[in-house]
GROMACS .gro file of C-alpha atoms in nm:
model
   81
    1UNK     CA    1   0.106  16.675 -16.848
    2UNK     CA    2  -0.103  16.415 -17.022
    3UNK     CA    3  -0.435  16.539 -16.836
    4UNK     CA    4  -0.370  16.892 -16.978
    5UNK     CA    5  -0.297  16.728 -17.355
    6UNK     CA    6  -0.626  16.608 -17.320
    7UNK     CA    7  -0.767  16.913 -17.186
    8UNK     CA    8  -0.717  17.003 -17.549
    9UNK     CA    9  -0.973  16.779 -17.695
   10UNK     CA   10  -1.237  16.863 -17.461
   11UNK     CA   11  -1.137  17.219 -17.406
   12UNK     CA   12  -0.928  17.450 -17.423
   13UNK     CA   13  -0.605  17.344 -17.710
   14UNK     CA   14  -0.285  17.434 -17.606
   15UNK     CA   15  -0.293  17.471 -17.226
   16UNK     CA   16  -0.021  17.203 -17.202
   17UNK     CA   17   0.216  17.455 -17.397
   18UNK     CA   18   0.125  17.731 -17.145
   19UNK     CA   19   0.227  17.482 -16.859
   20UNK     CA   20   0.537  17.424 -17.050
   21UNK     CA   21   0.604  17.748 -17.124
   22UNK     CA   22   0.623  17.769 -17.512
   23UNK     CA   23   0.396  18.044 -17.550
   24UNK     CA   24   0.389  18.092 -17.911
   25UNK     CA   25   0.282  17.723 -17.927
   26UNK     CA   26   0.044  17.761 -17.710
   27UNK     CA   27  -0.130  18.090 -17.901
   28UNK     CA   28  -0.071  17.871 -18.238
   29UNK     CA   29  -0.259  17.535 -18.086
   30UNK     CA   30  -0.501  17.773 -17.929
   31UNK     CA   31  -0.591  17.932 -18.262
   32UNK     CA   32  -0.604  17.697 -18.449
   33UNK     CA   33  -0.775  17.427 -18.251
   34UNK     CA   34  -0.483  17.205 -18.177
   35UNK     CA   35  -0.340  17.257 -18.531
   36UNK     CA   36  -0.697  17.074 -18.631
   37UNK     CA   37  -0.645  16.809 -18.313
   38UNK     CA   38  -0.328  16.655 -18.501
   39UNK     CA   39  -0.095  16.882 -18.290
   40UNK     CA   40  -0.285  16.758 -18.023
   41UNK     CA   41  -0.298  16.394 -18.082
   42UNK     CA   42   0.116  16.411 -18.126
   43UNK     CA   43   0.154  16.610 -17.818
   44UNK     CA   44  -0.051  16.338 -17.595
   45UNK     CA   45   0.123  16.060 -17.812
   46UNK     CA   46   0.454  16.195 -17.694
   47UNK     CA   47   0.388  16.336 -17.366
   48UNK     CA   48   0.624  16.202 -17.127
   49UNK     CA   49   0.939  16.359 -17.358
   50UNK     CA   50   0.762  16.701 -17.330
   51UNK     CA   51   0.763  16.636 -16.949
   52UNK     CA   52   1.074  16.471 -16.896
   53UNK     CA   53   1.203  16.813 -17.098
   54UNK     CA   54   1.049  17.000 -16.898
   55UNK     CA   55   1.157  16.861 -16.581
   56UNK     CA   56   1.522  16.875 -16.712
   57UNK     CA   57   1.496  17.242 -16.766
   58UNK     CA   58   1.380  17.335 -16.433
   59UNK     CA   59   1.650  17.086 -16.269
   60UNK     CA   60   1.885  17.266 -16.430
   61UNK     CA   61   1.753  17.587 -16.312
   62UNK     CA   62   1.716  17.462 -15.998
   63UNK     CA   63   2.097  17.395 -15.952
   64UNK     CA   64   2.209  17.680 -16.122
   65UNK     CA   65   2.041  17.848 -15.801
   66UNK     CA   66   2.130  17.668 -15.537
   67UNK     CA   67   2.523  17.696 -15.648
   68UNK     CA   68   2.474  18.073 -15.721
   69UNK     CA   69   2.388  18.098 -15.373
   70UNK     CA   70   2.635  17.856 -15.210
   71UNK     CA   71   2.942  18.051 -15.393
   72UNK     CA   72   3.013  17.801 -15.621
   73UNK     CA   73   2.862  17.839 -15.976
   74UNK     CA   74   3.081  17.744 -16.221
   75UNK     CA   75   3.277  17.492 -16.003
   76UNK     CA   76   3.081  17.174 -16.075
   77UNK     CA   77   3.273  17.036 -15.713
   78UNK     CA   78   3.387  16.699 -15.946
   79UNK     CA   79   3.073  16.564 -16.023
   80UNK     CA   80   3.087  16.705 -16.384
   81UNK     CA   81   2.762  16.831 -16.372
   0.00000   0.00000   0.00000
């Protein structure tokens, strides 16, 4: 994540959004050069909550699969997850 922050400087502002998957974001940083670097100086300032975010979303996603397919979504089995 912080490699493709600072992709923005050098490059291309915004990819990190793409990766993320905030699309609009991405157009707006890529449009407007990293909302003038500033966006992209916050964004590599703060990059391990975009990940960690990130990572939480597809975790989730991930689980909601795997107990789709086992038969038990919506029983969380006791762990209160």
């Amino acid at each position: 994540m912080l490699i493709t922050a600072v992709i923005g400087f050098f490059g291309v502002a915004g990819v990190h959004r793409f990766v993320l998957g905030h699309v609009g974001m991405g157009l707006l940083y890529l449009f407007t050069a990293g909302l003038c670097f500033i966006g992209t100086i916050v964004d590599v300032i703060n990059y391990k909550r975009l990940a960690f975010e990130y990572n939480i979303k597809e975790a989730q996603q991930a689980h909601a699969i795997v107990m789709a397919q086992s038969g038990n979504y919506g029983d969380s089995g006791g762990y209160g997850v």
